[in-house]
mmCIF file of C-alpha atoms and ligand atoms in Angstrom:
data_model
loop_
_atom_site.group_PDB
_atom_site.id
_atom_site.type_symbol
_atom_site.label_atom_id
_atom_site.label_comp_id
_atom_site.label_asym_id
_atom_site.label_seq_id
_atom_site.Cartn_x
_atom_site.Cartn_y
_atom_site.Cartn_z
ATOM 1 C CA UNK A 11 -24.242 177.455 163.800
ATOM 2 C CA UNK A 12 -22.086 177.221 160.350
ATOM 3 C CA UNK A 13 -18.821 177.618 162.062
ATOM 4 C CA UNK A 14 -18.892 176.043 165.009
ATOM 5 C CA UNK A 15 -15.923 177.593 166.293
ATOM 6 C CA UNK A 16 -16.859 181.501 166.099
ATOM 7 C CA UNK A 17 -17.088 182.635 168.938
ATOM 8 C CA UNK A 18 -13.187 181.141 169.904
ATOM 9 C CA UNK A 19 -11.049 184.332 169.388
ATOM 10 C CA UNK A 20 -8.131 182.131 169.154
ATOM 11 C CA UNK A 21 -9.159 178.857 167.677
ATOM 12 C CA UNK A 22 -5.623 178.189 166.937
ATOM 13 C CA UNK A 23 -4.541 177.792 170.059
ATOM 14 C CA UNK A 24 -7.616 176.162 171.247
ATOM 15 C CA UNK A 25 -7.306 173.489 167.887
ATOM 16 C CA UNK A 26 -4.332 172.037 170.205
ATOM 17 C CA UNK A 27 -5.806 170.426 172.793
ATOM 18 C CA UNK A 28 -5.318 167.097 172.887
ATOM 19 C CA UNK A 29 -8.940 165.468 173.194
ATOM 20 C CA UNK A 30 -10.219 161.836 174.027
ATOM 21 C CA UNK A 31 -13.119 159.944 173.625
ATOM 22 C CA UNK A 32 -13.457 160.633 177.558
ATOM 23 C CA UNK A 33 -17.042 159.918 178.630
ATOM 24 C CA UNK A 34 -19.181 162.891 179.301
ATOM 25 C CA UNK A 35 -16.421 165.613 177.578
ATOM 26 C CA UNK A 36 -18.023 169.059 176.549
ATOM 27 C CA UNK A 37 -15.865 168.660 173.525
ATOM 28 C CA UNK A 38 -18.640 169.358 170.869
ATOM 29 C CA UNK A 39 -20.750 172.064 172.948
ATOM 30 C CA UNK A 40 -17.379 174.149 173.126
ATOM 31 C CA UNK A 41 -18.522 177.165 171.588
ATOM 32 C CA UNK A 42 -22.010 177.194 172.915
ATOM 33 C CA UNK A 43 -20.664 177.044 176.348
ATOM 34 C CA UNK A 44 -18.416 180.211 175.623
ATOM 35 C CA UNK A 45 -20.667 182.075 173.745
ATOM 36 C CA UNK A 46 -22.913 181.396 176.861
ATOM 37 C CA UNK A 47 -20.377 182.281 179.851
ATOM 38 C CA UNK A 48 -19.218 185.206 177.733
ATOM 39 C CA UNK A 49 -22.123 187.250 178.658
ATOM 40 C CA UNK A 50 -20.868 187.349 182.226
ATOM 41 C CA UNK A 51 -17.921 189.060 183.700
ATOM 42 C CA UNK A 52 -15.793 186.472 185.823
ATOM 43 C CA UNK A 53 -11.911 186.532 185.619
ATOM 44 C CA UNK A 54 -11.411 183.661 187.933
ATOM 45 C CA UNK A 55 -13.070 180.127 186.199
ATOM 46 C CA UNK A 56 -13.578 176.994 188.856
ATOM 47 C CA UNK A 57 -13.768 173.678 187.147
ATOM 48 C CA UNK A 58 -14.681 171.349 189.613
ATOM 49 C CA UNK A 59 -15.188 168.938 187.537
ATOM 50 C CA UNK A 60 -12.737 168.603 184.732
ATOM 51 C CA UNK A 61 -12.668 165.807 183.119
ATOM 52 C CA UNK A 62 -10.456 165.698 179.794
ATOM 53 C CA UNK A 63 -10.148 169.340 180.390
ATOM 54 C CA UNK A 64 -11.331 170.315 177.503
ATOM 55 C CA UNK A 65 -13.907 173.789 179.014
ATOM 56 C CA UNK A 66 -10.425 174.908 181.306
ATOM 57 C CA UNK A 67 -8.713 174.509 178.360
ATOM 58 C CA UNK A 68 -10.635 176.834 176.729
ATOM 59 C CA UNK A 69 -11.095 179.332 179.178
ATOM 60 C CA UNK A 70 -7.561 179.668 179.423
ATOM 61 C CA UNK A 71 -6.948 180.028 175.831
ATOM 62 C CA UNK A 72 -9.175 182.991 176.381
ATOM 63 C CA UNK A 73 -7.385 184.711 179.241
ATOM 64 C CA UNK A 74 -8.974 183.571 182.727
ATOM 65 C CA UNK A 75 -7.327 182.463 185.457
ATOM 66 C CA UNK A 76 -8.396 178.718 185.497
ATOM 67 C CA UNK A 77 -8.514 176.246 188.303
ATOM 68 C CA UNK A 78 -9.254 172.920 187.782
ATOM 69 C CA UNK A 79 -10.278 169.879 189.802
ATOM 70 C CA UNK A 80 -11.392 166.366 189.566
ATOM 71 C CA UNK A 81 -11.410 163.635 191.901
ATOM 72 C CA UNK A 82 -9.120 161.274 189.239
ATOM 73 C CA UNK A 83 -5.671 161.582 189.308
ATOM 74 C CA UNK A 84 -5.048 160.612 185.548
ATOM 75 C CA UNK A 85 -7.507 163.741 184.777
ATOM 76 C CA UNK A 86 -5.546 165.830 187.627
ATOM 77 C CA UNK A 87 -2.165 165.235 185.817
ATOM 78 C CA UNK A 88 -3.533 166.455 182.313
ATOM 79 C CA UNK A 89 -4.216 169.817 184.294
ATOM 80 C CA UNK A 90 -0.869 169.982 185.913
ATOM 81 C CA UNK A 91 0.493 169.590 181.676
ATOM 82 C CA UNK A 92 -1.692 171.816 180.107
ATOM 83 C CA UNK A 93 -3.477 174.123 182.503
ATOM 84 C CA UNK A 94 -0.868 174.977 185.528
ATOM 85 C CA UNK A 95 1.969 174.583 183.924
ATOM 86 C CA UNK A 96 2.919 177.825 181.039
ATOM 87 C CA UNK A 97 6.178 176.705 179.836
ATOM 88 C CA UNK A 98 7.570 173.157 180.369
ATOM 89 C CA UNK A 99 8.283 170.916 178.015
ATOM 90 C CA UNK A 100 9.490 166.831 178.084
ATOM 91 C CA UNK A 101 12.687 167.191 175.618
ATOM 92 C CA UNK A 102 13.760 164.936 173.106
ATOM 93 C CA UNK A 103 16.084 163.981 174.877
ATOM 94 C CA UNK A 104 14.309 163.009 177.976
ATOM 95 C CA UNK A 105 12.167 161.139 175.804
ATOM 96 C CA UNK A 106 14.989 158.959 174.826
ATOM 97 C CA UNK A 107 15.925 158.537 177.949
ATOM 98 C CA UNK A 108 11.974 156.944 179.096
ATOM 99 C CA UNK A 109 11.988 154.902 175.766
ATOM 100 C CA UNK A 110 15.725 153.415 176.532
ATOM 101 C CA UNK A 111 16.956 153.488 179.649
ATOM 102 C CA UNK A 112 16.468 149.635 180.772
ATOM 103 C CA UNK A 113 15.036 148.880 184.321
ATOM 104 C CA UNK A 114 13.899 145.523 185.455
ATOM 105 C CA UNK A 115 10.181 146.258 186.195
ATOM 106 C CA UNK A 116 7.679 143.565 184.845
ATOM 107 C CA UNK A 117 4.264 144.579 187.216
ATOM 108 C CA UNK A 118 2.191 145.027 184.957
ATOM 109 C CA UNK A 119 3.432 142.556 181.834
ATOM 110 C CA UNK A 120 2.798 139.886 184.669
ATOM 111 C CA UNK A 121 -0.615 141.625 185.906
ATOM 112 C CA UNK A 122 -1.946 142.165 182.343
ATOM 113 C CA UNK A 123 -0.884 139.609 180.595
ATOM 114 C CA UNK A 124 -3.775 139.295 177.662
ATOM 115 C CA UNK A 125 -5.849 141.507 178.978
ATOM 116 C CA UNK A 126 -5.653 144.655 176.733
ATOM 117 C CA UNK A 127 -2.328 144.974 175.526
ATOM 118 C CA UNK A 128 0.197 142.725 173.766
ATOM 119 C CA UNK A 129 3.347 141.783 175.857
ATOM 120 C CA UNK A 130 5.860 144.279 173.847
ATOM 121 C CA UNK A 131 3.310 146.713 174.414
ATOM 122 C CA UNK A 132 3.218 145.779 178.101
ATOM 123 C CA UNK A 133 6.629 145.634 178.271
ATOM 124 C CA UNK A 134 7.293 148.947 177.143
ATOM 125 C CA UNK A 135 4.450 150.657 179.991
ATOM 126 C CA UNK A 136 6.791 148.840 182.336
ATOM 127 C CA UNK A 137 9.899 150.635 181.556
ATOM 128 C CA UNK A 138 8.680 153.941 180.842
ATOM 129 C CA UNK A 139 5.936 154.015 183.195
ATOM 130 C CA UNK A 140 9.383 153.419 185.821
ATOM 131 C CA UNK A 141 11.939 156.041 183.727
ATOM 132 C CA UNK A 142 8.858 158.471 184.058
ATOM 133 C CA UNK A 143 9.081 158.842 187.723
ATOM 134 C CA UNK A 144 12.897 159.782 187.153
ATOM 135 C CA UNK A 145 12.248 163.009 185.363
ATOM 136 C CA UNK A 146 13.170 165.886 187.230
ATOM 137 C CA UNK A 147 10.127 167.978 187.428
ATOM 138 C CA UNK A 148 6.207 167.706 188.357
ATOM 139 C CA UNK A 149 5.141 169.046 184.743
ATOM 140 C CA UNK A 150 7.256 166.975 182.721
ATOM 141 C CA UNK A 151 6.295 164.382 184.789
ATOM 142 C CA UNK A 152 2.886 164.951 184.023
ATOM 143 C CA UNK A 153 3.202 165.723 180.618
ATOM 144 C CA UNK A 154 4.585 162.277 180.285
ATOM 145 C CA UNK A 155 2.038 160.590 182.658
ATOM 146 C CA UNK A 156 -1.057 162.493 180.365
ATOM 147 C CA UNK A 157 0.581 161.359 176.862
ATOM 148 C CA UNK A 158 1.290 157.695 178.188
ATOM 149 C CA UNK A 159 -2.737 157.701 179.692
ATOM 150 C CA UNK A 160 -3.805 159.063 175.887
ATOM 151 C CA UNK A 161 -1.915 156.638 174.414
ATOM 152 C CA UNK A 162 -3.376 153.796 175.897
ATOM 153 C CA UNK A 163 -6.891 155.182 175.728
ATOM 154 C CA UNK A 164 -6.246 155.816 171.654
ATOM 155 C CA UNK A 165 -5.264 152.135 171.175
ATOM 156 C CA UNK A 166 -7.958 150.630 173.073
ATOM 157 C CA UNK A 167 -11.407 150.352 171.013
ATOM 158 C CA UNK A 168 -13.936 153.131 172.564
ATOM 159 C CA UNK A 169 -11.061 154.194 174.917
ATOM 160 C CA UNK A 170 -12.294 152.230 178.078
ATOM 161 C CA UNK A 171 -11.408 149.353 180.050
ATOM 162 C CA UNK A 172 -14.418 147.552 180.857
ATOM 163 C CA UNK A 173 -13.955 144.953 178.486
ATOM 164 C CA UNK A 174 -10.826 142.555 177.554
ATOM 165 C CA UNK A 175 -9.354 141.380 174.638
ATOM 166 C CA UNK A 176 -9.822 143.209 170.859
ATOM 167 C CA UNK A 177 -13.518 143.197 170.924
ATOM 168 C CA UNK A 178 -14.817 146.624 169.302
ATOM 169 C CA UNK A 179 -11.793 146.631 167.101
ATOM 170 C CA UNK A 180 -13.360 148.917 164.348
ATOM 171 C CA UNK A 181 -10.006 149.082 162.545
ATOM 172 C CA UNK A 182 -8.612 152.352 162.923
ATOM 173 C CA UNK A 183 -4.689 153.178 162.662
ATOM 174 C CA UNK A 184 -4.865 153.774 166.096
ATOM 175 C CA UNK A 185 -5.335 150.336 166.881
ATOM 176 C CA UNK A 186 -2.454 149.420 165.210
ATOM 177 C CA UNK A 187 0.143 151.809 165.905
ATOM 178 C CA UNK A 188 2.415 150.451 168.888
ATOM 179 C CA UNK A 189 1.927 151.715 172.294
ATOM 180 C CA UNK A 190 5.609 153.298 171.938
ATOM 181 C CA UNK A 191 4.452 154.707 168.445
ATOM 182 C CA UNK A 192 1.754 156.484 170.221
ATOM 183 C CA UNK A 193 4.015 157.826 172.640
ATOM 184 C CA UNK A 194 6.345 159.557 170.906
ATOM 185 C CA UNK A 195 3.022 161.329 168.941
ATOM 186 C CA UNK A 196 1.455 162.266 172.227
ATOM 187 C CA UNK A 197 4.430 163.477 174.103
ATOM 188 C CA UNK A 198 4.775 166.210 171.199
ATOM 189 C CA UNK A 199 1.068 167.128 170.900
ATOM 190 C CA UNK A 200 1.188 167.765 174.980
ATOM 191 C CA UNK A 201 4.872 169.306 174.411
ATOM 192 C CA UNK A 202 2.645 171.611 171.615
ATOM 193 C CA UNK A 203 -0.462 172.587 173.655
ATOM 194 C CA UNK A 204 1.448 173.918 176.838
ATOM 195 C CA UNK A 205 1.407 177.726 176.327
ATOM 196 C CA UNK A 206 1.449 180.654 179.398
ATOM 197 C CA UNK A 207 -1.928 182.005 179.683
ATOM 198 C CA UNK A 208 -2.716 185.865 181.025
ATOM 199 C CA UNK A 209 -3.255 184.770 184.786
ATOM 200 C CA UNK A 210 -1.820 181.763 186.800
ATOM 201 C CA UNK A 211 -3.823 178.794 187.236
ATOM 202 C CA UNK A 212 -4.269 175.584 189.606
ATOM 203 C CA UNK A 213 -5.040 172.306 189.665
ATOM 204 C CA UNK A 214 -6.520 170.457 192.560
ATOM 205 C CA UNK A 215 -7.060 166.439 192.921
ATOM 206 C CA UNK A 216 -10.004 166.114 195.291
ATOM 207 C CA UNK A 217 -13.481 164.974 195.897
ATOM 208 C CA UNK A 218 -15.280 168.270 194.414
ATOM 209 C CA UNK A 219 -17.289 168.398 198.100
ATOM 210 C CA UNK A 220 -14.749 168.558 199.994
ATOM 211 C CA UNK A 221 -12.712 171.696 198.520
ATOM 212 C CA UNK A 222 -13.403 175.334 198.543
ATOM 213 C CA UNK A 223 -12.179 177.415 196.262
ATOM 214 C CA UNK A 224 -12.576 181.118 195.879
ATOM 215 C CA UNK A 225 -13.368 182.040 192.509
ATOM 216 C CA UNK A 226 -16.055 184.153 190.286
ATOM 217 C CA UNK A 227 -17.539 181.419 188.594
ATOM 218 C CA UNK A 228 -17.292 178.023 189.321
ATOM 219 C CA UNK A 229 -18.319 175.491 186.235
ATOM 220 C CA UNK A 230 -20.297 172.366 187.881
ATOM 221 C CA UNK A 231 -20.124 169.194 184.924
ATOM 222 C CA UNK A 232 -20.496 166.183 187.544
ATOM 223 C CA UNK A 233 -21.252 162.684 186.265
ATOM 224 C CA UNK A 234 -24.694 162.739 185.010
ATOM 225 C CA UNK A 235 -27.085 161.034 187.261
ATOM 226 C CA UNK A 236 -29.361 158.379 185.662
ATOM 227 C CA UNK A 237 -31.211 155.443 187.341
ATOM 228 C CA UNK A 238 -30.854 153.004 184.413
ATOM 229 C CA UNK A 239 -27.029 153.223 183.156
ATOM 230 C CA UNK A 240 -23.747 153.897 186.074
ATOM 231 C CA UNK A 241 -21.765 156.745 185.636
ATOM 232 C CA UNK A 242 -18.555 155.029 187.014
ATOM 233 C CA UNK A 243 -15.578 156.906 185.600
ATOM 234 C CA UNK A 244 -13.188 154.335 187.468
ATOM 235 C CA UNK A 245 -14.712 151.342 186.434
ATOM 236 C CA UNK A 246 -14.428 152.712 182.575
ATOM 237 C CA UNK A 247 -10.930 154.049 183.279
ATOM 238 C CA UNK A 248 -9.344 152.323 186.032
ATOM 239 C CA UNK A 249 -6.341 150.689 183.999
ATOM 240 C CA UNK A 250 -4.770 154.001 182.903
ATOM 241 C CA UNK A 251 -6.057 155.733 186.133
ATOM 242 C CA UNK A 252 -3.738 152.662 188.050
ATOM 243 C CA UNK A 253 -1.314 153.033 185.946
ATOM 244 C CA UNK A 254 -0.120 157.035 186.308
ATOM 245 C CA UNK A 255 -0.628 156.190 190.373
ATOM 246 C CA UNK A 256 1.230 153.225 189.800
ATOM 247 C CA UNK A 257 -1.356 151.287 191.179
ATOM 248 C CA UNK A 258 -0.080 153.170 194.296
ATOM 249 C CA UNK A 259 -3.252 153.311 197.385
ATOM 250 C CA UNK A 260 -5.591 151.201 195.091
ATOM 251 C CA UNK A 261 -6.883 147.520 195.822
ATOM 252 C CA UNK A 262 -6.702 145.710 192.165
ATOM 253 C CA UNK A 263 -9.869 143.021 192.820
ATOM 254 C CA UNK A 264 -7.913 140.059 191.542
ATOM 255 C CA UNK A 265 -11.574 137.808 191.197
ATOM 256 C CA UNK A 266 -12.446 140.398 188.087
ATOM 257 C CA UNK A 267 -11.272 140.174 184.699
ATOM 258 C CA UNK A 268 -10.569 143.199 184.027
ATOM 259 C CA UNK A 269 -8.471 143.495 187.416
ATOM 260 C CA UNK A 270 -9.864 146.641 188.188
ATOM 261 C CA UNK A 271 -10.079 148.409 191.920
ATOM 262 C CA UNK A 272 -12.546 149.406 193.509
ATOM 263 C CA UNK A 273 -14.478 152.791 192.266
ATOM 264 C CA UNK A 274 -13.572 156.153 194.631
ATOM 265 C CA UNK A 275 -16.889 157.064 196.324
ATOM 266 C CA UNK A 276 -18.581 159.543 194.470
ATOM 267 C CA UNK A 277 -21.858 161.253 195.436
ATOM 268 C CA UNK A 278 -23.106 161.219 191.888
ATOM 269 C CA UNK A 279 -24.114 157.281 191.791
ATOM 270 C CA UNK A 280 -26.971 157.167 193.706
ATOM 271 C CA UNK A 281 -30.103 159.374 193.698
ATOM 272 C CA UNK A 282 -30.197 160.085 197.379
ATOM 273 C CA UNK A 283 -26.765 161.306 197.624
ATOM 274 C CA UNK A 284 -26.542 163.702 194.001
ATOM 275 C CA UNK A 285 -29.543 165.543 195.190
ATOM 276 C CA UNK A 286 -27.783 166.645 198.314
ATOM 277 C CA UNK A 287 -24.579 167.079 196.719
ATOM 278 C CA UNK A 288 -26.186 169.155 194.090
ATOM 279 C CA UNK A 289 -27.645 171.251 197.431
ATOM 280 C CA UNK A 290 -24.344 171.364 199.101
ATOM 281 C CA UNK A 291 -22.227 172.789 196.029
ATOM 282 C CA UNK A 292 -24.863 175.599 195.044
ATOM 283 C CA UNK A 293 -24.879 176.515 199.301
ATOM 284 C CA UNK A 294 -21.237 176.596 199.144
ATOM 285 C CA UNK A 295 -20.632 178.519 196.397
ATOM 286 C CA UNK A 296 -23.797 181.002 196.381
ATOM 287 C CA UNK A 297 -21.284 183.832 196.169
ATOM 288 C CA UNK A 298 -20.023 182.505 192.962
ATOM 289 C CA UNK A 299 -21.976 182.821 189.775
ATOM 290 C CA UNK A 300 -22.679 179.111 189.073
ATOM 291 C CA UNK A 301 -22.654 177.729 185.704
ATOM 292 C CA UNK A 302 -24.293 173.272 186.165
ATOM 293 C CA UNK A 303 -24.246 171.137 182.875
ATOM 294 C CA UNK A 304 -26.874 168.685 182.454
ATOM 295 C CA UNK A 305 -28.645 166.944 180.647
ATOM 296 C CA UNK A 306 -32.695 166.359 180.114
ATOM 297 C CA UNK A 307 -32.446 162.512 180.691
ATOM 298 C CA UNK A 308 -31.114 162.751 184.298
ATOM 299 C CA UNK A 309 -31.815 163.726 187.573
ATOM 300 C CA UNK A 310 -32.476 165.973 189.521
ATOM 301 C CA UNK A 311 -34.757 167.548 186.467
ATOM 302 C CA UNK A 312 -33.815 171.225 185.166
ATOM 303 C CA UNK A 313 -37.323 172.040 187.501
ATOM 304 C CA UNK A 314 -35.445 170.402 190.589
ATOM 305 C CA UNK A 315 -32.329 172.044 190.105
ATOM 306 C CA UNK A 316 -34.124 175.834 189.117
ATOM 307 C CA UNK A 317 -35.800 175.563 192.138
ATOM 308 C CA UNK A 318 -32.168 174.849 194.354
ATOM 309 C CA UNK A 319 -30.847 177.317 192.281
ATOM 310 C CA UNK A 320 -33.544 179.924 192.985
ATOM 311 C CA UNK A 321 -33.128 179.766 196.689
ATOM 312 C CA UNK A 322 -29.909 181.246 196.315
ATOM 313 C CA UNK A 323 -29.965 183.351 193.659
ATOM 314 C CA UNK A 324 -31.994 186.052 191.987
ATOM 315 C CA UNK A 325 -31.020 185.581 188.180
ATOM 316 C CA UNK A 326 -31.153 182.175 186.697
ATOM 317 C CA UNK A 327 -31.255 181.360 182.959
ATOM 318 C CA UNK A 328 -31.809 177.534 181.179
ATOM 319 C CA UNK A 329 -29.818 177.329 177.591
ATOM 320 C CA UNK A 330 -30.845 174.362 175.912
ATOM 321 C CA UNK A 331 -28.685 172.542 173.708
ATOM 322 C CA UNK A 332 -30.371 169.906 170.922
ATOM 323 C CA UNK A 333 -27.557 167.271 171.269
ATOM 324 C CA UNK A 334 -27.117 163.969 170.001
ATOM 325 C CA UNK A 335 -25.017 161.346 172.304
ATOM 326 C CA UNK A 336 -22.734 159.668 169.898
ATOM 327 C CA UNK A 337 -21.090 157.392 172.873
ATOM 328 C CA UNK A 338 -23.084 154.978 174.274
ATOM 329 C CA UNK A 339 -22.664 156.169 177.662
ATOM 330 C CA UNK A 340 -26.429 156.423 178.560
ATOM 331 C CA UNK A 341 -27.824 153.404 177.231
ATOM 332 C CA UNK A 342 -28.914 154.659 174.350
ATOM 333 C CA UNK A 343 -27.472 154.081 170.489
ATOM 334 C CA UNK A 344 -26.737 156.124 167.406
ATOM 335 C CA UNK A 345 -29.666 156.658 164.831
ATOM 336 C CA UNK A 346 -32.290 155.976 167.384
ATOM 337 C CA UNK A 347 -35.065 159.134 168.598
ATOM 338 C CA UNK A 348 -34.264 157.999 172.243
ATOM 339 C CA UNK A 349 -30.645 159.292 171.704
ATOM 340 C CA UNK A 350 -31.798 162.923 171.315
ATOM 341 C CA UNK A 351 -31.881 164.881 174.495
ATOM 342 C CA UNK A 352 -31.021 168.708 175.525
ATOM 343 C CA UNK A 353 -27.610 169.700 176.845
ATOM 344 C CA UNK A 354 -28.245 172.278 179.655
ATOM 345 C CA UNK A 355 -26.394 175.000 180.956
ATOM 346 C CA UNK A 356 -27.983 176.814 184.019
ATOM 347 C CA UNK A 357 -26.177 180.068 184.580
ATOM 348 C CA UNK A 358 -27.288 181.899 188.006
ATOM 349 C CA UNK A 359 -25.493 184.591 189.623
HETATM 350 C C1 SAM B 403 -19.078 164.736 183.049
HETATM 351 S S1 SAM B 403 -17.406 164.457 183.499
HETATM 352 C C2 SAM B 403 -16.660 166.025 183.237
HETATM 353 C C3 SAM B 403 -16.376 166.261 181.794
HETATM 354 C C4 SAM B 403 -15.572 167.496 181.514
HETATM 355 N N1 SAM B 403 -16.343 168.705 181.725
HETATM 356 C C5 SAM B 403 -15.066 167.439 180.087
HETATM 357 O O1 SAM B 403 -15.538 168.249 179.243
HETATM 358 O O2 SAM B 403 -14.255 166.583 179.797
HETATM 359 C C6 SAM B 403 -17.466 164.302 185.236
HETATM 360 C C7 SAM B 403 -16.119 164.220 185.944
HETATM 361 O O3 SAM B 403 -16.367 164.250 187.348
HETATM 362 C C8 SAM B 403 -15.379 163.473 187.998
HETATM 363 N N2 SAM B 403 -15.939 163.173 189.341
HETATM 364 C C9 SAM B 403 -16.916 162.297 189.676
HETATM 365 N N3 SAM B 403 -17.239 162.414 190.981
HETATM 366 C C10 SAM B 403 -16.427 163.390 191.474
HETATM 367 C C11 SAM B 403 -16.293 163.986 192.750
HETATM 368 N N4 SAM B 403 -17.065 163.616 193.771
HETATM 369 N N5 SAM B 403 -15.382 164.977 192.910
HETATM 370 C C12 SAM B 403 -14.600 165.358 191.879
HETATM 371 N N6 SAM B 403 -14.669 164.826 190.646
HETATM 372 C C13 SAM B 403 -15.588 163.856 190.440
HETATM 373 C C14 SAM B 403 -15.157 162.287 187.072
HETATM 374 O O4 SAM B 403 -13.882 161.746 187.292
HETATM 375 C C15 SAM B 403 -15.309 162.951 185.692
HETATM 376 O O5 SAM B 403 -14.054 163.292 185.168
#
């Protein structure tokens, strides 16, 4: 494809979303996934799995009523920014007031210390991560919660916490700009990609097995299952995740350096358990047409998965995607054959 962006009637809109480095994002298959899904008729789109919210993003940009999920609150509050919410926006104002209005909170300059972040940097998530929580509405509140995540996440080499100190540091701007600097940038590019789409939509903040939703299609994108490489999206995130919770129902495990807690259970980390959860989500929703992202290196295979698609429904169809893993996320490295594998999408209805 020349243009990768085609098929997106309204890449202009779409061109706003602000996107991460976040492991596992559908970023770059975008318009294969719509030019896909737009051969079936669905108004209502499921995300169960959401991510950076990058595929809702999109499929509200093209008119669908979008609901959104994902068991990670920092991922959760990006959806209540951009995806629920049609018209809020964090003023300048009210970002004057989270930059200046002194409090006396120190958590995490004390908890931190050295860890990822200088002190001025640390001491500036202290006071606005506090001033947030005095803004008078869920989506600003969220909109400032998202930007202050992405800001973190854009300073820190590869985006990820598993690691302390500067290692990685490749030299970007990003890496230099302050943490307050990035701020101020990310509050207006969430301010910019809020917009009303044609239908309202929701976000939801649970384990994906444990909800129902009704919906036409529901979009299954669930940490890739491999037995040589974890999938932990806590472990990798943890610090910003603790920080828009405030650390609030999570145990930090003070014997690790990183001071991470302890990963939420997900089904998707061992082999036993994805297989049935894979079983359980295509029962559950065999009224739905179901659209499952994978890839060719994990399991259960794209045989496995025809077959428990198969049982429930009549017409089921494999796109492959050639795709090349730029983010070392599955052991594998740039410029090496091993790091070419196929994207699926199943589509079954
Ligand atoms: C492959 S990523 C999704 C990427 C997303 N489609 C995007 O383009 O950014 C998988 C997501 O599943 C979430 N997750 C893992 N286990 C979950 C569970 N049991 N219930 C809900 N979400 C879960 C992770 O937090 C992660 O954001």
């Amino acid at each position: 494809m020349d243009n990768l962006f085609e098929y997106i009637n309204d890449t202009e809109k779409f061109n706003k979303f602000p996107g991460t480095r976040y492991m596992g994002s559908k970023n770059k298959l975008i318009p294969n996934i719509l030019r896909i899904l737009e051969g079936y008729e669905f108004n209502t789109f499921y995300d169960a799995f959401a991510g950076s919210n990058v595929v809702s993003y999109l499929f509200k940009t093209v008119g669908k009523k979008v609901i959104t999920n994902d068991f990670l609150t920092f991922s959760y509050l990006i959806s209540k920014a951009l995806i629920e919410n049609s018209s809020e926006n964090v003023s300048d104002s009210e970002v004057e007031f989270l930059l200046n209005h002194k409090n006396d909170q120190n958590f995490i300059t004390n908890k931190f210390k050295g860890l990822y972040f200088s002190d001025e940097d640390n001491m500036f998530l202290d006071r606005v991560r506090f001033n947030i929580d005095l803004l008078d509405s869920e989506y600003k509140r969220a909109i400032a919660l998202s930007a202050l995540a992405r800001s973190c996440m854009k300073k820190r080499a590869r985006g990820i916490f598993t690691f302390t100190g500067e290692r990685y540091d490749d030299g970007r701007k990003d890496m230099r700009l302050s943490l307050k600097e990035h701020f101020v940038l990310n509050v207006k590019l969430f301010n910019d990609a809020v917009f009303s789409g044609d239908a309202e939509c929701y976000s939801h903040n649970e384990s994906a097995q444990n909800l129902k939703v009704e919906t036409d299609l529901i979009y299954l994108d669930p940490p890739y299952y491999t037995p040589n490489s974890d999938n932990d999206y806590v472990r990798r995130y943890h610090f910003v995740e603790g920080l828009v919770r405030n650390w609030k129902g999570v145990e930090i495990q003070e014997n690790t350096t990183t001071k991470k807690f302890k990963s939420y259970h997900s089904p998707f980390s061992t082999k036993k358990e994805t297989y049935l959860a894979f079983e359980n989500l295509i029962d559950t929703y065999s009224d739905s047409i179901i659209a499952i992202s994978y890839s060719s290196n994990s399991l259960p295979s794209k045989e496995e998965l025809l077959v428990m698609l198969k049982k429930h429904k009549k017409d089921v169809v494999v796109h492959e995607i050639d795709y090349l893993y730029s983010f070392g996320n599955q052991n594998h490295k740039i410029g090496n054959n091993a790091n070419k594998v196929k994207e699926y999408l199943f589509v079954a209805q």
